[in-house]
C-alpha cells in the first residue's frame, strides 16, 4: 500500500494559545483553522480539546486525537478502505479522506497526500578527499539563518501491546520493520517512503498510551542545532539532545511541550528499501545514540588578561 | 580528625585546616516578592545552561525541588521557562508525560511515577526577604 507517511497530527489541547505560540516558535507557519505547516505542507493541527470535530480522546486523555496519513492516490485509499473495512468501521469524510481506528485505539485518517514537492538544498559539507559540496566563496555559517522544519518526519506512540500494534501496521497497512529495540518496539516504514521510520512504538503500561513525540525533518545537523538553540533562547526546555541516533542515524534534539509529549527536530535520516535486514538491540544509552551533547549558554575563551569582573 | 601529609622535603607535617565546604553553602536565588503566589520560578545556580531547580509558592507554602522528574531521572519538567505548574496552578506538572505532583510534599499523585517524590531542596529566607537554596543536594548524580 502506497502510504507515504504522516501528513498531519491533530491535537485537542487545553491551552490553545500556548500550543499555537509553541509551534510558531518551533518554526511552523500558521495557515488558519488551527493548522501549522512545514515547508512541504505537512502539519500539526491544534484545536481546543472539546472541539466537536475532534475524534474522541484515548482513555488516557493523551492530547493526540488523530494521525492522518498521506497516501499516493485514490487507488491506495480504496485499497485501505477495502482492507480495513473487513473488520472495522471505515468512515469516508466529505473531503474524501478515510477515518478508522488501528488495533490499539488510535484514530487514523488517510488522505491523498498534501505533501508538496520542495526543492531545497541539503546542508553541504566540504571534506578532504571528497569533491567540495559548497562552491568556492560560499560561507556556510549564517548567524541570522532561521531554519524551517521541512516535513513531518515521524510520530512515536507509547502503546500497551507492541506486538499487536506491529501486526496491524505491517499486516494490514504494509509497513515494514526497519530496526527493533527488543525491550521497546519496532521502527516502522510504510511502503511509500524510504525513510528509516515514520512510526516507532514503545511498550508501556496502558495508562501511558498516546503520543510520546513527533518531529519534523530539518535540512541537516546544523539546522537541528541552530533551530534548537533558537528554541532554547526563546525559553523552551530541552529534554534530550542534541545528539545522533544509531538506528536511523538521524540527528535529534527533543524538547518538552504543552502537548503532553515531546517535540523533536531531526535531520539526515537513513533511507532503506526492501533489501534491508532489520537490526535488533536492547535499547540503552549506548544503543540509542552515538553521542549526546547538552546545550550550554554561549561562552567563548580568548587570549589576553582575564576579563574584568562585573 | 587532624589531616597529615608529607612536605616536599620529606618531613611530616600536621596542620589544622580551616575547611570551607563550598557545596554545603546556600545560594541566593531571588527576592521573595519576585515569586508571585501560585507561580513557580526556575533557577540555574550552577550555570549549567538549563534550570536545575525551581521554587514554587502557593499561599504560605514555599517549596523548592530539583527540576528532575522521578519518572525518568534526568528529565526536566517545565515545557517553557518557569512553566512547572498545571494551568490551574493546583499541582506541579511534568510536561514529559504528564505526571502531577502535590506542591507541598512533592509527592506524585498521578502519572507514570505515582507514589514517588520530587527531590526537595532546603530553602532559607533572610531578614530582607531574599531567598536562598542549599546547594548540597543539587550537584548529585543527576547532572542535568
Ligand atoms: S519524564 Fe516526567 S512524566 Fe515522564
Ligand atoms: Fe524521534
Coordinates of C-alpha atoms and ligand atoms in Angstrom, one line a residue:
Chain A
X1 CA 0.0 0.0 0.0
X2 CA 1.4 3.3 -1.1
X3 CA 1.3 5.1 2.2
X4 CA 3.8 7.9 2.2
X5 CA 3.9 9.0 5.8
X6 CA 2.1 11.2 8.3
X7 CA 0.6 14.3 6.6
X8 CA -0.8 15.8 9.9
X9 CA -1.2 15.2 13.6
X10 CA -4.3 16.5 15.2
X11 CA -4.2 17.5 18.9
X12 CA -7.0 18.5 21.2
X13 CA -5.4 20.7 23.9
X14 CA -6.2 22.7 27.0
X15 CA -4.2 25.8 26.3
X16 CA -4.7 26.6 22.6
X17 CA -2.7 29.9 22.8
X18 CA 0.3 28.2 24.4
X19 CA 0.3 25.4 21.9
X20 CA 0.0 27.8 18.9
X21 CA 2.8 30.0 20.1
X22 CA 4.9 26.9 20.7
X23 CA 4.5 25.7 17.1
X24 CA 5.2 29.2 15.7
X25 CA 8.4 29.5 17.8
X26 CA 9.3 25.9 16.7
X27 CA 9.2 27.2 13.1
X28 CA 5.9 26.1 11.6
X29 CA 3.7 28.6 9.7
X30 CA 0.2 29.3 10.9
X31 CA -2.2 28.9 7.9
X32 CA -5.5 29.2 9.8
X33 CA -8.1 26.8 11.3
X34 CA -5.5 25.7 13.9
X35 CA -3.2 24.3 11.2
X36 CA 0.6 24.9 11.4
X37 CA 2.5 23.9 8.4
X38 CA 6.0 22.9 7.5
X39 CA 7.5 23.8 4.1
X40 CA 6.1 20.8 2.3
X41 CA 2.5 21.3 3.6
X42 CA 2.6 18.6 6.3
X43 CA 1.2 20.0 9.6
X44 CA 0.2 19.9 13.2
X45 CA -3.4 20.9 13.9
X46 CA -4.3 22.4 17.3
X47 CA -7.9 22.5 18.4
X48 CA -9.5 23.1 21.8
X49 CA -9.9 19.7 23.5
X50 CA -13.7 19.9 23.4
X51 CA -14.0 20.8 19.8
X52 CA -16.8 18.9 18.2
X53 CA -14.9 18.0 15.1
X54 CA -12.3 16.0 17.1
X55 CA -12.4 12.2 17.3
X56 CA -12.7 11.0 20.9
X57 CA -9.6 11.1 23.1
X58 CA -7.9 7.9 24.2
X59 CA -9.0 6.7 27.6
X60 CA -5.6 8.0 28.9
X61 CA -6.5 11.6 27.9
X62 CA -3.5 11.9 25.7
X63 CA -3.8 15.0 23.6
X64 CA -3.1 13.3 20.2
X65 CA -6.5 12.8 18.6
X66 CA -5.7 11.7 15.1
X67 CA -2.8 10.7 12.9
X68 CA -3.5 11.5 9.3
X69 CA -1.5 9.5 6.7
X70 CA -0.9 10.8 3.3
X71 CA -1.2 8.2 0.5
X72 CA -0.2 8.3 -3.1
X73 CA -3.6 8.2 -4.9
X74 CA -7.2 7.2 -4.8
X75 CA -6.4 3.6 -5.6
X76 CA -4.4 3.4 -2.3
X77 CA -7.3 5.0 -0.5
X78 CA -9.7 2.4 -2.0
X79 CA -7.3 -0.4 -1.1
X80 CA -7.1 0.8 2.6
X81 CA -10.9 1.1 2.8
X82 CA -11.3 -2.4 1.4
X83 CA -8.7 -3.9 3.7
X84 CA -9.8 -2.2 7.0
X85 CA -13.5 -2.4 6.0
X86 CA -13.3 -6.2 6.5
X87 CA -13.3 -5.9 10.3
X88 CA -14.0 -2.3 11.4
X89 CA -15.9 0.8 10.5
X90 CA -14.2 3.0 7.9
X91 CA -15.8 6.4 7.5
X92 CA -15.4 8.5 4.4
X93 CA -15.4 12.2 5.2
X94 CA -16.7 15.0 2.9
X95 CA -13.2 15.7 1.7
X96 CA -12.9 12.1 0.6
X97 CA -10.5 11.1 3.3
X98 CA -10.9 8.0 5.4
X99 CA -11.2 7.5 9.2
X100 CA -10.6 4.3 11.0
X101 CA -9.1 3.1 14.3
X102 CA -6.0 1.0 14.5
X103 CA -6.0 -2.1 16.7
X104 CA -4.7 -0.2 19.7
X105 CA -7.4 2.5 19.6
X106 CA -5.5 5.3 17.8
X107 CA -7.7 7.2 15.4
X108 CA -6.2 7.2 11.9
X109 CA -7.0 9.3 8.9
X110 CA -6.0 8.6 5.3
X111 CA -6.0 11.1 2.5
X112 CA -4.3 11.7 -0.8
X113 CA -1.2 13.3 0.4
X114 CA -0.9 17.1 0.7
X115 CA 2.8 17.0 0.5
X116 CA 4.2 19.5 -2.0
X117 CA 7.4 18.8 -3.7
X118 CA 10.1 21.0 -2.2
X119 CA 13.3 21.9 -3.9
X120 CA 15.8 23.0 -1.4
X121 CA 19.5 22.1 -1.0
X122 CA 20.6 19.9 1.9
X123 CA 23.3 21.0 4.2
X124 CA 26.6 20.8 2.4
X125 CA 29.9 19.7 3.8
X126 CA 33.5 20.2 2.5
X127 CA 35.9 17.5 3.4
X128 CA 39.4 16.4 2.3
X129 CA 39.2 13.6 -0.1
X130 CA 35.8 14.5 -1.4
X131 CA 34.7 17.0 -4.0
X132 CA 33.6 20.2 -2.3
X133 CA 29.8 20.3 -1.8
X134 CA 29.7 24.1 -1.5
X135 CA 31.0 26.3 -4.2
X136 CA 34.1 28.4 -3.6
X137 CA 33.4 31.6 -1.7
X138 CA 30.1 30.4 -0.3
X139 CA 30.0 30.7 3.5
X140 CA 28.0 28.0 5.4
X141 CA 27.6 29.6 8.8
X142 CA 24.9 32.3 8.9
X143 CA 24.1 33.6 12.4
X144 CA 20.9 35.1 11.1
X145 CA 19.6 31.9 9.4
X146 CA 16.1 30.9 10.6
X147 CA 15.9 27.2 9.6
X148 CA 12.4 26.0 9.0
X149 CA 11.0 22.5 9.5
X150 CA 10.7 20.9 6.1
X151 CA 8.5 17.9 6.5
X152 CA 6.6 15.9 9.2
X153 CA 9.0 13.1 9.8
X154 CA 7.7 10.6 12.4
X155 CA 5.4 10.1 15.3
X156 CA 6.2 7.8 18.3
X157 CA 3.5 6.1 20.3
X158 CA 3.5 4.7 23.8
X159 CA 1.4 1.5 23.4
X160 CA 0.1 -1.2 25.7
X161 CA 0.7 -4.0 23.2
X162 CA 3.6 -3.5 20.8
X163 CA 3.1 -6.9 19.1
X164 CA -0.5 -6.1 18.3
X165 CA 0.4 -2.7 17.0
X166 CA 3.2 -4.0 14.8
X167 CA 1.0 -6.7 13.4
X168 CA -1.7 -4.2 12.5
X169 CA 0.7 -1.8 10.7
X170 CA 2.7 -4.5 8.9
X171 CA 0.0 -7.0 8.0
X172 CA -2.9 -4.6 7.3
X173 CA -1.2 -1.4 6.0
X174 CA 2.1 -2.8 4.5
X175 CA 4.6 -1.1 6.8
X176 CA 8.0 -2.8 7.3
X177 CA 10.1 -3.1 10.4
X178 CA 13.5 -1.4 9.7
X179 CA 15.0 -2.0 13.1
X180 CA 13.9 -3.0 16.5
X181 CA 14.6 -2.3 20.2
X182 CA 13.9 -5.6 21.8
X183 CA 12.6 -4.1 25.0
X184 CA 10.8 -1.2 23.4
X185 CA 9.4 -1.8 19.9
X186 CA 9.8 -1.6 16.2
X187 CA 10.7 1.2 13.9
X188 CA 8.3 1.1 11.0
X189 CA 8.4 2.4 7.4
X190 CA 5.4 2.5 5.1
X191 CA 5.8 1.4 1.5
X192 CA 5.6 4.9 0.0
X193 CA 8.8 6.2 1.6
X194 CA 12.4 5.1 2.1
X195 CA 12.7 7.0 5.4
X196 CA 14.0 4.7 8.2
X197 CA 10.9 5.3 10.2
X198 CA 7.7 7.3 10.2
X199 CA 6.4 5.4 13.2
X200 CA 8.1 4.0 16.2
X201 CA 6.2 2.2 19.1
X202 CA 7.3 1.8 22.7
X203 CA 5.8 -0.7 25.0
X204 CA 4.4 0.9 28.2
X205 CA 1.7 0.3 30.8
X206 CA -1.7 1.0 29.3
X207 CA -2.2 4.3 31.2
X208 CA 0.5 5.9 29.3
X209 CA -0.9 5.2 25.8
X210 CA -0.5 8.1 23.5
X211 CA 1.9 10.2 21.5
X212 CA 5.4 10.2 23.0
X213 CA 6.8 12.7 20.4
X214 CA 6.6 14.0 16.9
X215 CA 9.3 15.6 14.8
X216 CA 10.0 17.4 11.6
X217 CA 12.9 16.9 9.3
X218 CA 15.4 19.8 9.1
X219 CA 17.9 20.5 6.3
X220 CA 20.8 19.0 8.1
X221 CA 22.5 18.7 11.5
X222 CA 23.5 22.4 11.6
X223 CA 19.8 23.3 11.2
X224 CA 18.9 21.0 14.1
X225 CA 21.5 22.8 16.3
X226 CA 20.6 26.2 15.1
X227 CA 16.8 25.8 15.4
X228 CA 17.3 24.0 18.8
X229 CA 19.5 26.8 20.1
X230 CA 16.9 29.4 18.9
X231 CA 14.2 27.4 20.7
X232 CA 16.2 27.3 23.9
X233 CA 16.9 31.0 23.7
X234 CA 13.1 31.5 23.4
X235 CA 12.8 29.8 26.8
X236 CA 11.8 26.3 25.8
X237 CA 13.0 23.3 27.8
X238 CA 15.5 21.0 26.2
X239 CA 14.7 17.3 27.1
X240 CA 17.3 15.2 25.2
X241 CA 20.0 16.2 22.8
X242 CA 21.4 17.4 20.6
X243 CA 22.8 14.0 19.6
X244 CA 22.7 11.4 16.9
X245 CA 20.7 8.2 16.9
X246 CA 22.1 4.9 15.7
X247 CA 19.0 3.2 14.3
X248 CA 18.1 5.6 11.5
X249 CA 21.2 7.7 12.0
X250 CA 19.0 10.8 12.5
X251 CA 20.3 13.8 14.4
X252 CA 17.9 14.7 17.2
X253 CA 17.1 17.3 19.7
X254 CA 14.0 16.8 21.8
X255 CA 12.0 19.4 23.8
X256 CA 9.3 19.4 26.3
X257 CA 6.0 20.9 25.1
X258 CA 2.5 21.8 26.2
X259 CA 1.1 18.9 24.1
X260 CA 1.8 16.3 26.8
X261 CA 4.5 14.9 24.6
X262 CA 8.0 15.7 23.4
X263 CA 8.7 17.6 20.2
X264 CA 11.8 17.0 18.2
X265 CA 13.9 18.4 15.4
X266 CA 15.6 15.8 13.3
X267 CA 17.8 15.6 10.3
X268 CA 19.7 13.3 8.0
X269 CA 17.8 10.0 8.4
X270 CA 18.9 6.8 6.7
X271 CA 16.8 5.6 3.8
X272 CA 16.1 1.9 3.2
X273 CA 14.4 -0.4 0.7
X274 CA 13.0 -3.9 1.0
X275 CA 16.5 -5.4 0.7
X276 CA 17.3 -4.1 4.2
X277 CA 17.5 -6.6 7.1
X278 CA 16.2 -5.2 10.3
X279 CA 18.7 -5.0 13.2
X280 CA 17.8 -5.6 16.8
X281 CA 19.3 -4.3 20.0
X282 CA 18.3 -3.7 23.6
X283 CA 17.6 0.0 24.0
X284 CA 20.0 1.7 26.2
X285 CA 22.2 4.8 26.5
X286 CA 24.7 3.1 24.2
X287 CA 22.4 1.7 21.6
X288 CA 20.2 4.8 21.2
X289 CA 22.8 7.3 20.3
X290 CA 26.4 7.6 19.1
X291 CA 26.9 10.8 21.1
X292 CA 24.9 13.1 23.2
X293 CA 25.6 16.8 23.8
X294 CA 23.9 19.2 26.1
X295 CA 23.1 22.8 25.5
X296 CA 25.0 25.4 27.5
X297 CA 24.9 29.2 27.4
X298 CA 27.0 30.8 24.8
X299 CA 30.6 31.4 26.0
X300 CA 33.9 32.0 24.5
X301 CA 37.6 31.8 25.6
X302 CA 40.0 34.4 24.4
X303 CA 43.6 35.4 25.0
X304 CA 44.9 38.4 26.9
X305 CA 44.3 39.3 30.5
X306 CA 41.3 37.8 32.4
X307 CA 38.1 39.6 31.7
X308 CA 37.1 42.4 34.0
X309 CA 34.8 41.2 36.8
X310 CA 31.3 42.6 36.7
Chain B
X1 CA 40.5 14.5 62.7
X2 CA 43.7 16.4 62.0
X3 CA 44.9 15.8 58.5
X4 CA 48.6 15.0 57.9
X5 CA 50.8 15.0 54.8
X6 CA 54.4 15.0 53.7
X7 CA 56.1 18.2 52.7
X8 CA 58.3 18.3 49.6
X9 CA 61.4 17.9 51.8
X10 CA 60.0 14.7 53.3
X11 CA 59.1 15.9 56.7
X12 CA 55.8 15.0 58.1
X13 CA 53.5 17.9 58.6
X14 CA 50.5 18.1 60.8
X15 CA 48.2 21.1 60.3
X16 CA 44.8 22.3 61.3
X17 CA 42.7 23.1 58.3
X18 CA 40.0 25.6 58.1
X19 CA 37.9 23.8 55.5
X20 CA 35.1 25.6 53.8
X21 CA 32.8 23.1 52.2
X22 CA 31.5 25.1 49.3
X23 CA 28.9 22.6 48.2
X24 CA 27.3 23.0 51.5
X25 CA 26.6 26.6 51.1
X26 CA 23.4 28.5 50.3
X27 CA 23.0 30.4 47.1
X28 CA 20.8 33.4 46.7
X29 CA 18.0 32.9 44.2
X30 CA 15.7 35.9 44.2
X31 CA 13.6 38.1 46.5
X32 CA 10.5 36.7 47.9
X33 CA 8.5 39.3 46.2
X34 CA 9.7 38.0 42.8
X35 CA 7.7 34.9 43.5
X36 CA 4.0 35.6 43.0
X37 CA 1.5 33.5 44.7
X38 CA 0.5 30.5 42.6
X39 CA 3.6 30.6 40.4
X40 CA 7.0 28.9 40.0
X41 CA 10.4 30.1 39.0
X42 CA 13.3 28.1 37.7
X43 CA 16.9 28.7 38.6
X44 CA 20.3 27.7 37.3
X45 CA 22.6 28.5 40.2
X46 CA 25.4 26.2 39.0
X47 CA 25.4 27.8 35.5
X48 CA 24.6 24.5 33.7
X49 CA 22.8 26.2 30.9
X50 CA 19.4 24.8 32.0
X51 CA 17.4 25.4 35.2
X52 CA 18.3 22.7 37.7
X53 CA 15.8 23.7 40.3
X54 CA 12.5 25.5 40.7
X55 CA 10.8 27.3 43.6
X56 CA 7.0 27.3 43.9
X57 CA 4.8 29.5 46.0
X58 CA 1.3 28.6 46.9
X59 CA -0.2 30.9 49.6
X60 CA 2.2 30.5 52.6
X61 CA 3.8 27.4 51.2
X62 CA 7.2 27.9 49.6
X63 CA 9.0 24.8 48.2
X64 CA 12.0 24.1 46.1
X65 CA 12.5 20.9 44.1
X66 CA 15.1 19.7 41.6
X67 CA 14.0 20.1 38.0
X68 CA 14.2 16.3 37.6
X69 CA 11.2 14.0 37.1
X70 CA 11.3 10.7 39.1
X71 CA 9.6 9.0 36.1
X72 CA 12.9 9.2 34.1
X73 CA 15.6 10.7 36.3
X74 CA 17.4 13.4 34.4
X75 CA 14.2 14.7 32.7
X76 CA 13.5 18.4 33.1
X77 CA 9.9 19.1 33.8
X78 CA 8.8 22.5 32.6
X79 CA 7.7 23.0 29.0
X80 CA 8.9 26.6 28.9
X81 CA 10.9 28.7 31.3
X82 CA 9.1 28.7 34.7
X83 CA 6.2 26.6 33.3
X84 CA 6.2 24.0 36.1
X85 CA 2.5 24.1 37.2
X86 CA -0.7 22.8 35.8
X87 CA -2.8 25.5 34.1
X88 CA -5.0 25.8 37.2
X89 CA -1.9 26.2 39.4
X90 CA -3.1 23.5 41.7
X91 CA -0.2 21.0 41.0
X92 CA 3.3 20.7 39.8
X93 CA 3.3 19.0 36.4
X94 CA 6.0 17.2 34.5
X95 CA 5.4 18.0 30.8
X96 CA 7.3 15.0 29.7
X97 CA 4.5 12.5 30.2
X98 CA 2.0 14.4 32.4
X99 CA 2.9 13.4 35.9
X100 CA 1.2 15.5 38.6
X101 CA 2.8 16.3 42.0
X102 CA 1.5 17.7 45.2
X103 CA 3.0 21.2 45.7
X104 CA 3.6 20.9 49.4
X105 CA 5.0 17.4 49.6
X106 CA 6.4 16.8 46.1
X107 CA 4.6 13.5 46.0
X108 CA 3.5 12.3 42.6
X109 CA -0.3 11.8 42.7
X110 CA -0.8 10.7 39.2
X111 CA 1.2 9.6 36.2
X112 CA 4.0 7.2 35.5
X113 CA 5.8 7.8 38.8
X114 CA 2.8 7.6 41.0
X115 CA 3.9 7.4 44.6
X116 CA 7.4 8.7 44.1
X117 CA 8.5 12.1 45.1
X118 CA 10.4 15.1 43.7
X119 CA 13.7 15.8 45.4
X120 CA 13.1 18.7 47.7
X121 CA 15.8 21.3 48.4
X122 CA 16.2 23.3 51.6
X123 CA 15.3 27.0 51.4
X124 CA 16.2 29.9 53.6
X125 CA 14.8 33.4 53.7
X126 CA 16.9 36.2 55.2
X127 CA 15.8 39.3 57.1
X128 CA 15.5 41.3 53.9
X129 CA 13.4 38.7 52.2
X130 CA 16.0 37.2 50.0
X131 CA 15.6 33.5 49.2
X132 CA 18.5 31.0 49.3
X133 CA 18.7 27.4 48.4
X134 CA 21.1 24.8 49.8
X135 CA 23.3 23.7 47.0
X136 CA 24.5 20.5 48.6
X137 CA 21.9 18.2 47.1
X138 CA 21.8 19.9 43.7
X139 CA 25.0 18.6 42.2
X140 CA 24.1 14.9 42.7
X141 CA 24.4 12.2 40.1
X142 CA 21.5 13.5 38.0
X143 CA 23.6 16.1 36.3
X144 CA 21.1 18.0 34.1
Ligands
LIG1 S1 9.6 12.4 32.4 FE1 8.2 13.3 33.8 S2 6.3 12.2 33.4 FE2 7.8 11.2 32.1
LIG2 FE1 12.2 10.7 17.0

